[in-house]
Coordinates of C-alpha atoms and ligand atoms in Angstrom, one line a residue:
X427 CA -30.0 20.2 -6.6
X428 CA -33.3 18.5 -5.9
X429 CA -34.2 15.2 -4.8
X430 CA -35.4 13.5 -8.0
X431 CA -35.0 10.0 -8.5
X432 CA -35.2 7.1 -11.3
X433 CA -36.9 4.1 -10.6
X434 CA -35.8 1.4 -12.5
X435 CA -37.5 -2.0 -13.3
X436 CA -35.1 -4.2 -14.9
X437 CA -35.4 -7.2 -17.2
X438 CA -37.0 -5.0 -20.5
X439 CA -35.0 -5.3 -23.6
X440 CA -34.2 -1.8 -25.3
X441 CA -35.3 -1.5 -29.0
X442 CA -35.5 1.2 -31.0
X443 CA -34.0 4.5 -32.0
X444 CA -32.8 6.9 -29.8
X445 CA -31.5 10.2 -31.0
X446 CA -28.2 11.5 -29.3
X447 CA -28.2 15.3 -27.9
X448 CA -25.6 17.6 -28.3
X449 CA -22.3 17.3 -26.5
X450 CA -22.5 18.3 -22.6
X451 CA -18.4 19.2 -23.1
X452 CA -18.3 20.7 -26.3
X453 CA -21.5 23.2 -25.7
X454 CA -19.8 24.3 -22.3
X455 CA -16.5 25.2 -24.5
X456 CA -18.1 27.1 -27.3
X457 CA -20.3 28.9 -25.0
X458 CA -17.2 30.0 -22.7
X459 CA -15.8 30.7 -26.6
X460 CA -17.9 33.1 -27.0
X461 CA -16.9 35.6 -24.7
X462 CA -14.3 35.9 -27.3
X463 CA -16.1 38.4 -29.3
X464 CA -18.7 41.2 -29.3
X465 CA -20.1 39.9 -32.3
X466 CA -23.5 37.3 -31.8
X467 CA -22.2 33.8 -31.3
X468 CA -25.1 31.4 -32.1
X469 CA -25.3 28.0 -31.3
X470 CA -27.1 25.0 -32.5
X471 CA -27.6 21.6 -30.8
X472 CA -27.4 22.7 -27.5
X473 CA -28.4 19.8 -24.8
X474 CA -31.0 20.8 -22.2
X475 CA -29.1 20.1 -19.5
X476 CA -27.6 21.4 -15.9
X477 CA -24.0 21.9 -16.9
X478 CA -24.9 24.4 -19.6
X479 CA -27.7 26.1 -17.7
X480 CA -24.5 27.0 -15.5
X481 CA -22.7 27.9 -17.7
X482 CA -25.3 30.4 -19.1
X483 CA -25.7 31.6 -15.8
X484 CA -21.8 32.3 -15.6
X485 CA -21.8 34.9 -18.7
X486 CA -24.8 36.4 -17.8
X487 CA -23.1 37.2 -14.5
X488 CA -19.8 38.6 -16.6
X489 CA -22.4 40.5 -19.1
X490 CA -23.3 38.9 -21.7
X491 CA -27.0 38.2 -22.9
X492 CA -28.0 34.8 -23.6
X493 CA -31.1 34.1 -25.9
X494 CA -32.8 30.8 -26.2
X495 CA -34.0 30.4 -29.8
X496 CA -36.0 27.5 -29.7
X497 CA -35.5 24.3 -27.8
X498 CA -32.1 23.7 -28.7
X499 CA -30.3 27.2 -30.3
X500 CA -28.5 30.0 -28.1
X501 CA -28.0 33.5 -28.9
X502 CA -25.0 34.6 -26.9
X503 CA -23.6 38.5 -27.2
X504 CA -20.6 39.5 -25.4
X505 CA -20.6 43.2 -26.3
X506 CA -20.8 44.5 -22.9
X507 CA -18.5 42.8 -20.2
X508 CA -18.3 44.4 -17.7
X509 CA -16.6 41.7 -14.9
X510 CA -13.9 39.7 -15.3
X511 CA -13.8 37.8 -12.0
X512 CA -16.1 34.9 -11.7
X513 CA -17.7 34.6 -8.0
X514 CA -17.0 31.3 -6.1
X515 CA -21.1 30.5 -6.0
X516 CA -20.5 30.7 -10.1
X517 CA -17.6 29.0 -10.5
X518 CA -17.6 25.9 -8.4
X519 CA -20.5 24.3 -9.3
X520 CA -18.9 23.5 -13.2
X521 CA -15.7 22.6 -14.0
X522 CA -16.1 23.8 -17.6
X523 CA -16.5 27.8 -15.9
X524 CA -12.7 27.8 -15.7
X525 CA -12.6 28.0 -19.5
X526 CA -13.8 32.0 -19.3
X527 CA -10.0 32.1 -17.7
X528 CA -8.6 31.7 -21.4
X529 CA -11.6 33.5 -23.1
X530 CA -11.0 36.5 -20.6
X531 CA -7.3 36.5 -20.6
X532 CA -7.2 36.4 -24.4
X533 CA -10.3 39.7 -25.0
X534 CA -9.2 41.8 -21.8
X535 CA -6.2 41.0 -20.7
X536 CA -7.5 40.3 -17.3
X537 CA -9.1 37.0 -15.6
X538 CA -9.8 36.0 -12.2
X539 CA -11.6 32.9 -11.1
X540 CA -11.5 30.2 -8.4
X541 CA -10.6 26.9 -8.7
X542 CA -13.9 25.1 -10.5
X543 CA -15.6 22.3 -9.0
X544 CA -17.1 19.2 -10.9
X545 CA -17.3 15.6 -10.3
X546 CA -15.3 14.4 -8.0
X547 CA -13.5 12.0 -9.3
X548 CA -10.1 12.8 -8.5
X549 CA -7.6 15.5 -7.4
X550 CA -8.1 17.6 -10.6
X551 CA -4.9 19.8 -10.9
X552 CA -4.8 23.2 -12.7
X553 CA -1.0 23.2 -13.0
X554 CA -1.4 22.9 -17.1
X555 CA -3.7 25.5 -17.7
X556 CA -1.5 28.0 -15.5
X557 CA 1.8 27.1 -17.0
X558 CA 0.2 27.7 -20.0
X559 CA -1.1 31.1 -19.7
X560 CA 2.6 31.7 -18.1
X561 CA 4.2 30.7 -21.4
X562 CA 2.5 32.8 -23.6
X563 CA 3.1 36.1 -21.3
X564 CA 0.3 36.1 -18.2
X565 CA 1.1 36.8 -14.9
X566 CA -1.1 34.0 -12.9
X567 CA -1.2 34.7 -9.0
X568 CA -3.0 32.7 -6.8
X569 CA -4.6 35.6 -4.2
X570 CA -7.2 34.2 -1.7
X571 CA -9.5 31.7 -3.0
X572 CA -8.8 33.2 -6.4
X573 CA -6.5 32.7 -9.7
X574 CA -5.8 35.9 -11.2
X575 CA -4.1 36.3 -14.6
X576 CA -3.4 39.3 -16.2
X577 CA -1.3 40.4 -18.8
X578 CA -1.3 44.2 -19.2
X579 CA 0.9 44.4 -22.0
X580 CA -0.7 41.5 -24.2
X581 CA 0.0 38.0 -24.4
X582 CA 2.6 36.4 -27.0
X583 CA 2.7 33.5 -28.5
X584 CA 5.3 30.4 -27.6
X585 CA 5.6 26.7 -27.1
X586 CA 3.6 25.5 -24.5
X587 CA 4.6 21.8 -24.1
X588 CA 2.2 20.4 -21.3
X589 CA 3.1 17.6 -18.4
X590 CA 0.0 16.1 -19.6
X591 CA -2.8 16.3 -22.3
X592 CA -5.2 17.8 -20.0
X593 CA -8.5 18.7 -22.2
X594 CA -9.8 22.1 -20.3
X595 CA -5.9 22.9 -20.4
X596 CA -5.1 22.4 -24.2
X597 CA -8.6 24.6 -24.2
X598 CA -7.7 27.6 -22.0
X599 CA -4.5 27.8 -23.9
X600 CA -5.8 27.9 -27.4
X601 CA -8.9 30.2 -26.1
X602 CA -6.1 33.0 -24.7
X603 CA -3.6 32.0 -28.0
X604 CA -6.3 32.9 -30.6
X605 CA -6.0 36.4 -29.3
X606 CA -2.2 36.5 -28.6
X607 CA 0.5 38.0 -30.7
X608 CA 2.4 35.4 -32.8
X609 CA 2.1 31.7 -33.3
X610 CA 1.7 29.6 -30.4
X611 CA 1.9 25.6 -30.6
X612 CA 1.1 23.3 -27.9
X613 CA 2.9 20.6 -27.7
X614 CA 1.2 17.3 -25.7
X615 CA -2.1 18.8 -26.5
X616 CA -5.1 16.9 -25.8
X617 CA -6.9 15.2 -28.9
X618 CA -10.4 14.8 -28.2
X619 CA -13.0 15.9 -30.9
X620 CA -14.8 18.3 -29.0
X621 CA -11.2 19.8 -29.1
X622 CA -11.0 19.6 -32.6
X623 CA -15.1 21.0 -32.6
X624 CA -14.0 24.1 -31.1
X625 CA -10.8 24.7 -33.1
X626 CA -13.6 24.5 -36.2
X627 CA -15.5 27.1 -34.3
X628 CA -12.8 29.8 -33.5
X629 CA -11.5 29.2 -37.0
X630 CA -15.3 29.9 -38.1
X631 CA -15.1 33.5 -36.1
X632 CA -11.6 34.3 -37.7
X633 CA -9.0 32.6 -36.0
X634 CA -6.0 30.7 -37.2
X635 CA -5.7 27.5 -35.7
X636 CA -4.6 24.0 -37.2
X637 CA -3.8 20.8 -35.5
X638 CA -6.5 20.5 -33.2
X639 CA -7.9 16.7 -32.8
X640 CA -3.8 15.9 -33.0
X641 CA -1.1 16.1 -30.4
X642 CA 0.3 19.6 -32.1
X643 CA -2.0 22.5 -32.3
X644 CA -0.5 25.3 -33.7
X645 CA -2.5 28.5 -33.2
X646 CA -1.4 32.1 -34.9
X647 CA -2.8 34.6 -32.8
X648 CA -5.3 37.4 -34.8
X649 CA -6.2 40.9 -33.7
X650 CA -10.2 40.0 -33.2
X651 CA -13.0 37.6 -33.7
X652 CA -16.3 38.2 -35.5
X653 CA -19.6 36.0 -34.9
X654 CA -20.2 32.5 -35.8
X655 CA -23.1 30.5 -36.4
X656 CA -22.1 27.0 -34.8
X657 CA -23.6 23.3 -34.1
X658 CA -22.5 21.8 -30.9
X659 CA -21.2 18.2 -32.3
X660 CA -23.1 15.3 -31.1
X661 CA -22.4 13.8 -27.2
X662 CA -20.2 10.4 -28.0
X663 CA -20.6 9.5 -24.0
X664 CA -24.3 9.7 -24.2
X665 CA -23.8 7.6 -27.5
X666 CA -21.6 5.3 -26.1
X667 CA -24.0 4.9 -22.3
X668 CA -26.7 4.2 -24.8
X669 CA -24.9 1.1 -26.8
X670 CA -24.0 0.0 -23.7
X671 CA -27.4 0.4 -22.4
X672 CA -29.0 -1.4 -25.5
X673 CA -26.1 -4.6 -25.2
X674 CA -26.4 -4.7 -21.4
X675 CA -30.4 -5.6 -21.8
X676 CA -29.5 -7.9 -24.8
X677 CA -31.2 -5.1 -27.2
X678 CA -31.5 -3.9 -30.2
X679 CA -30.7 0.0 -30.9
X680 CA -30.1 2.0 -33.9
X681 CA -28.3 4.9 -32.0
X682 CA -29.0 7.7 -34.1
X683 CA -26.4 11.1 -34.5
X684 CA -23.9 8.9 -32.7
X685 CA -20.2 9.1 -34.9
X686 CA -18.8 5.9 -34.9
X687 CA -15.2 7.1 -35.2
X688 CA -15.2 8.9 -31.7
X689 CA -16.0 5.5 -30.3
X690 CA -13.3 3.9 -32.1
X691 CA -12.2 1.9 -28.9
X692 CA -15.5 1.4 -27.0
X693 CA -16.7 -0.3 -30.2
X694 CA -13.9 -2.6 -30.8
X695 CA -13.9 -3.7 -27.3
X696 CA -17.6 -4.1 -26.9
X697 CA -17.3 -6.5 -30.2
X698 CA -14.5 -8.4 -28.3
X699 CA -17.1 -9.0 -26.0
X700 CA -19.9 -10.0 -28.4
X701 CA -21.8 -7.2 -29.0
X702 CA -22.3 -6.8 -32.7
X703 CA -22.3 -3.2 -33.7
X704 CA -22.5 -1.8 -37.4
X705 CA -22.3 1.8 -38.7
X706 CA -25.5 3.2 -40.3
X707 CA -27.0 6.0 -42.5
X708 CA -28.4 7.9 -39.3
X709 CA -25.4 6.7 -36.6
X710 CA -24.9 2.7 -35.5
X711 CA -26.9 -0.2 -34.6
X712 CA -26.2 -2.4 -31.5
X713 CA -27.3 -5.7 -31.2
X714 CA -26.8 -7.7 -28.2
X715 CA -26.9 -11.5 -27.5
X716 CA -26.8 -11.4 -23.8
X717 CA -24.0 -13.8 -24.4
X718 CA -20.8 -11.8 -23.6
X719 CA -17.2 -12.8 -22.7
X720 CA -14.9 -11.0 -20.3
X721 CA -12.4 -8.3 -22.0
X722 CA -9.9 -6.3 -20.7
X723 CA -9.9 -2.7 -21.2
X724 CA -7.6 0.6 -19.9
X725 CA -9.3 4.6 -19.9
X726 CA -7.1 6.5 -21.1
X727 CA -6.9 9.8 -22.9
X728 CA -8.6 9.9 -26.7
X729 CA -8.3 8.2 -29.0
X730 CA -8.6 5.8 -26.4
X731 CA -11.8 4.2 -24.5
X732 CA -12.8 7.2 -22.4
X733 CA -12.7 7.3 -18.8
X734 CA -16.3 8.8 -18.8
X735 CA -17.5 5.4 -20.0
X736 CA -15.7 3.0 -17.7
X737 CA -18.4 3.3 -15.1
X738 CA -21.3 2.5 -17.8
X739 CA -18.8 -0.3 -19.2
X740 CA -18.1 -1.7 -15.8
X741 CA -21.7 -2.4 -15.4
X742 CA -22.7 -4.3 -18.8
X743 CA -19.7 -6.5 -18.1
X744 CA -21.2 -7.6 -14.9
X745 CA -23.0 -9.8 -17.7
X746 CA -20.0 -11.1 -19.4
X747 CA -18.5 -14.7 -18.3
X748 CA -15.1 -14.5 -17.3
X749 CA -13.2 -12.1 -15.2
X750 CA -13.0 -8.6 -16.8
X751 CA -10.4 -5.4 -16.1
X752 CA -10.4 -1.9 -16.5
X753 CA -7.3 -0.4 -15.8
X754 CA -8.2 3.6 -15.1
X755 CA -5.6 5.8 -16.4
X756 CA -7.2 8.9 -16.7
X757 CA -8.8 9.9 -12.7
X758 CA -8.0 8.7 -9.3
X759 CA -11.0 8.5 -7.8
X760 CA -13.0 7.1 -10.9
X761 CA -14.5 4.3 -9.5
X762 CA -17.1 5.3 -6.8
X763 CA -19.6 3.3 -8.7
X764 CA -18.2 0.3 -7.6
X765 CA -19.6 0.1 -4.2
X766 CA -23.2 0.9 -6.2
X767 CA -22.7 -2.0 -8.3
X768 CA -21.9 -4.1 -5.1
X769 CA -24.9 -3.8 -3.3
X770 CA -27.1 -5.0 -6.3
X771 CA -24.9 -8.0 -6.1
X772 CA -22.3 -7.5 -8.9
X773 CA -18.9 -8.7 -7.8
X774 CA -16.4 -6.1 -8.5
X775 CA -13.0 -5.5 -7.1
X776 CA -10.3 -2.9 -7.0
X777 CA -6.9 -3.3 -7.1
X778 CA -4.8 -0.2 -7.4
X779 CA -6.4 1.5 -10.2
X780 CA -8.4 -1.3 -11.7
X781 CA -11.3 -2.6 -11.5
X782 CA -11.6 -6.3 -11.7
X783 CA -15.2 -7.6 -12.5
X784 CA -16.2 -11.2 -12.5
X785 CA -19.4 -12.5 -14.0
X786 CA -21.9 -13.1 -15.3
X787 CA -24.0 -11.8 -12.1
X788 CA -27.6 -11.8 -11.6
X789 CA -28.3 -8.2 -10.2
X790 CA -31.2 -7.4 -8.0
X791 CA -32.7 -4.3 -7.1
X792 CA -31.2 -1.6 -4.4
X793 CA -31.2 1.8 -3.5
X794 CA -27.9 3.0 -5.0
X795 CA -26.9 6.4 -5.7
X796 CA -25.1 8.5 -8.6
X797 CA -22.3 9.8 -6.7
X798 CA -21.1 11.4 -9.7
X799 CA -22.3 11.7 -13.3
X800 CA -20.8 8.6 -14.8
X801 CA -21.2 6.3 -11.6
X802 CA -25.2 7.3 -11.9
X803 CA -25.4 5.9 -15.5
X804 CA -23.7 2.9 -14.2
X805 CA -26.5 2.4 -11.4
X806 CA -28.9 3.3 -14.4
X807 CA -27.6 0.7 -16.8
X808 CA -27.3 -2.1 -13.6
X809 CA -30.6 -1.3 -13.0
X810 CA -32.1 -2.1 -16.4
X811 CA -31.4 -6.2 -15.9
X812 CA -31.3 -6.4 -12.0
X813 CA -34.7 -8.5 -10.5
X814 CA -37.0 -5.6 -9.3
X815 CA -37.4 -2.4 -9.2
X816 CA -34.2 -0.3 -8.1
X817 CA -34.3 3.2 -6.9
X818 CA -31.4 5.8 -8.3
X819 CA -31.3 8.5 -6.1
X820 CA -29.2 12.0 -6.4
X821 CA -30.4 11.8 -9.9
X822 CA -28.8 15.7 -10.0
X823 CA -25.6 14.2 -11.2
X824 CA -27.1 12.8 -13.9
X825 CA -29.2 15.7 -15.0
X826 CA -26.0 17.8 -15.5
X827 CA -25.0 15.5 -18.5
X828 CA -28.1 13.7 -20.1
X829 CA -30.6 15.4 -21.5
X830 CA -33.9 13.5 -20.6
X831 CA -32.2 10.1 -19.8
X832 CA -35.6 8.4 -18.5
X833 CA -37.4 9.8 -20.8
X834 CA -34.8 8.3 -24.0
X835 CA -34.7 4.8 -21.9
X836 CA -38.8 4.6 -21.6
X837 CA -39.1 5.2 -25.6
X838 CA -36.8 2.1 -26.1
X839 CA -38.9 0.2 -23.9
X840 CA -37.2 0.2 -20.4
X841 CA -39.3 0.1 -17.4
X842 CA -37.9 3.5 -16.0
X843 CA -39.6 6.8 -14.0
X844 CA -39.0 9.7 -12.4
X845 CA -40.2 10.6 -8.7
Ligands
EPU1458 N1 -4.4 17.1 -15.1 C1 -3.2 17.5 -14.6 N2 -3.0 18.8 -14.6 C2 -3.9 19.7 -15.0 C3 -5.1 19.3 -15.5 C4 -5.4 17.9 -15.5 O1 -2.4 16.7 -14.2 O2 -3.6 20.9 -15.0 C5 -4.7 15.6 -15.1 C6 -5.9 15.3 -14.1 O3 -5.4 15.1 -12.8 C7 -6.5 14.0 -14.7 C8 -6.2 14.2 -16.2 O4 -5.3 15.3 -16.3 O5 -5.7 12.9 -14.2 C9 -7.3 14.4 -17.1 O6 -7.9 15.7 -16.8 P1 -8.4 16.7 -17.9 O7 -7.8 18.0 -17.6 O8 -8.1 16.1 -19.3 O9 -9.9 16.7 -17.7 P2 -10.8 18.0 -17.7 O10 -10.5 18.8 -18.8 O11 -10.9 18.6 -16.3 C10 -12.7 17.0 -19.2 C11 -14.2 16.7 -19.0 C12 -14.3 15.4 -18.2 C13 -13.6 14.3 -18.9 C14 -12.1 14.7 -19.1 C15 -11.2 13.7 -19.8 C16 -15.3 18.8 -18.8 C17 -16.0 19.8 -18.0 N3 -14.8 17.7 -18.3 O12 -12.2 17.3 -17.9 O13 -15.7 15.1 -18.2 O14 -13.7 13.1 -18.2 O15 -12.0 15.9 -19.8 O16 -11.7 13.4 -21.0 O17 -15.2 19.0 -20.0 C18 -17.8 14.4 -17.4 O18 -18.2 14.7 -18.5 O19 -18.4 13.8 -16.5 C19 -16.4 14.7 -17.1 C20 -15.8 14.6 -15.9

């Protein structure tokens, strides 16, 4: 944690190309994937950020070795694991550290970890990923501060049908099912792409697995897993903060690496608003007018607008005439930003779960803070068109997800630093 902060002069409009990193989510998975084999995992497009420096940390701590090859490529070998409980000073700081529970479960048979930490944006249950492991043959005990799974006499496959299509829980399952005996489907399963990415990848080291990216993954457990050379797809939130970040300042942005079809609903409901966005050779371009009308819009899971971009989205329609909603579907506590957005004069309201923004505001500058990862690009993206200079602090939130976000907004033209 430091104490870094972004200061922000608004009023610059954004032009440019920006190039999108890799995916914050989908490196976390493969790297806690690859504690599935002995064999060298290596992996390409790996964002520079906190989140994964965590959880490199994590399977250094289990045993593995981790090899930066160049700026952006990992070297992970597994060989020699020798722990299979994770420590709570490991653990808590990244949600994405409960995946080793799978990855373990499924190699040795054993796991232990406590409940992971994260954002907190809401109460976070672990309920799926437990059942889970239950249905295809663990024994999961809660003992202490720990979860402990075990399954001495292998796990088996079965039907795991889940209360809800939690994404780290659809994960954990099909991490421990790749190594099970028999099929396994999961029924309910979440369908995001970084999902469907590391299906592609276990598939890549030997596994059988079809479905993923759908609501049915089926998964036919195999003896082992051999190596895999892998690229980390590219981050569709950091894609999607940067459209909004180029319409918000009435920009112009060709967004380069970004993959239009995983922003299926951000894109049709920023054109409702105004923003013209086309698909190109390298990713998309956003244009903005500045003139914007009010939308309504719901997070929910994929293929549906994420709920890591209602924040960001929240924030460019402060600039759209009308009243707008988002209904938040996904998290209970999503919408910490609002009280941000408030005191640079945006006029937001909650009811129940939505938020209900009226506008278009002039913002002005404040000293906000990102309380969480996603309410700190909202402050960012506010901060772009409010009158002055406003100062971001507990940038660290940030830093876990975007790789160099100052440094990406100053080579479009924003008005931005870090102190
Ligand atoms: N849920 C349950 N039971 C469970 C697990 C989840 O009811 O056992 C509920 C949660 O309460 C929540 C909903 O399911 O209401 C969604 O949670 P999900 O499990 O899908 O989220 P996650 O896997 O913990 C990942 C990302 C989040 C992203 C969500 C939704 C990581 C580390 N986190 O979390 O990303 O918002 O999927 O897409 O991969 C972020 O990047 O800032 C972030 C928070």
């Amino acid at each position: 944690m430091t104490d870094a902060r972004f200061r922000i002069t608004g009023g610059a409009r954004l032009k440019g190309r920006v190039r999108i990193s890799g995916s914050k989510n989908a490196a976390d998975y493969a790297i806690a994937a690859a504690l599935l084999t002995a064999a060298d995992v290596v992996l390409h497009n790996v964002p520079a950020i906190g989140d994964v420096r965590r959880m490199e940390e994590l399977l250094e701590y289990l045993g593995a070795t981790v090899a930066h090859e160049g700026p952006s490529s990992l070297r992970i070998n597994c060989a020699n694991i020798d722990k299979l409980d994770v420590p709570a000073s490991l653990a808590t700081p990244i949600r994405a550290g409960f995946l080793v529970m799978g990855s373990l479960l499924g190699r040795f048979r054993r796991a232990a970890c406590p409940p992971p930490g994260g954002d907190v944006i809401g109460i976070r249950p672990l309920d799926v990923h437990l059942s889970g492991f239950r249905t295809i043959g663990a024994d999961v005990a809660r003992r202490e501060a720990m979860f402990v799974a075990t399954a001495p006499d292998g796990l088996r496959g079965g039907r795991v049908v889940l209360d809800y299509p939690s994404v780290m829980g659809t994960l954990n399952v099909m991490l421990a099912a790749a190594l099970a005996d028999g099929p396994t489907t999961i029924i309910n399963a979440a369908s995001e792409p970084e999902v469907a990415s590391l299906a592609d990848m276990l598939n890549a080291m030997g596994a059988s697995i079809s479905g993923a990216g759908t609501h049915t993954v089926r998964i036919n457990g195999v003896r082992e897993l051999g190596g895999v050379e892998h690229r980390v797809i590219p981050d569709r939130l950091e894609a999607g903060t940067f459209a909004l970040a180029a319409a918000i300042t009435s920009g112009e942005v060709e967004i380069e690496e970004a993959i239009p079809e995983h922003l299926d609903a951000l894109i049709t409901k920023m054109r409702e608003a105004g923003v013209e966005i086309e698909p190109t050779d390298a990713g998309m371009r956003v244009r903005g007018s500045g003139d914007y009308r009010a939308i309504g819009a719901q997070a929910v899971p994929y293929p549906g607008l994420a709920t890591d971009l209602h924040p960001p989205l929240a924030a460019f329609l402060t600039q759209a005439r009308g009243v707008s909603t988002i209904n938040e579907r996904v998290f209970d506590n999503r919408m910490l930003y609002i009280g941000e957005l408030r005191k640079m004069g945006a006029d937001v309201i909650t009811a129940g779960q939505t938020a209900i923004i009226s506008g278009p505001t002039r913002l002005s500058a404040a000293p906000v803070k990102a309380l969480d990862v996603r309410a700190g690009t909202a402050c960012v993206l506010a901060g772009l068109v409010a009158e002055g200079t406003t100062e971001v602090s507990d940038v660290f939130h940030i830093d876990r997800a975007h790789e160099a976000l100052h440094v990406k907004l100053s080579a479009l033209g924003a008005s931005i630093e870090r102190a």
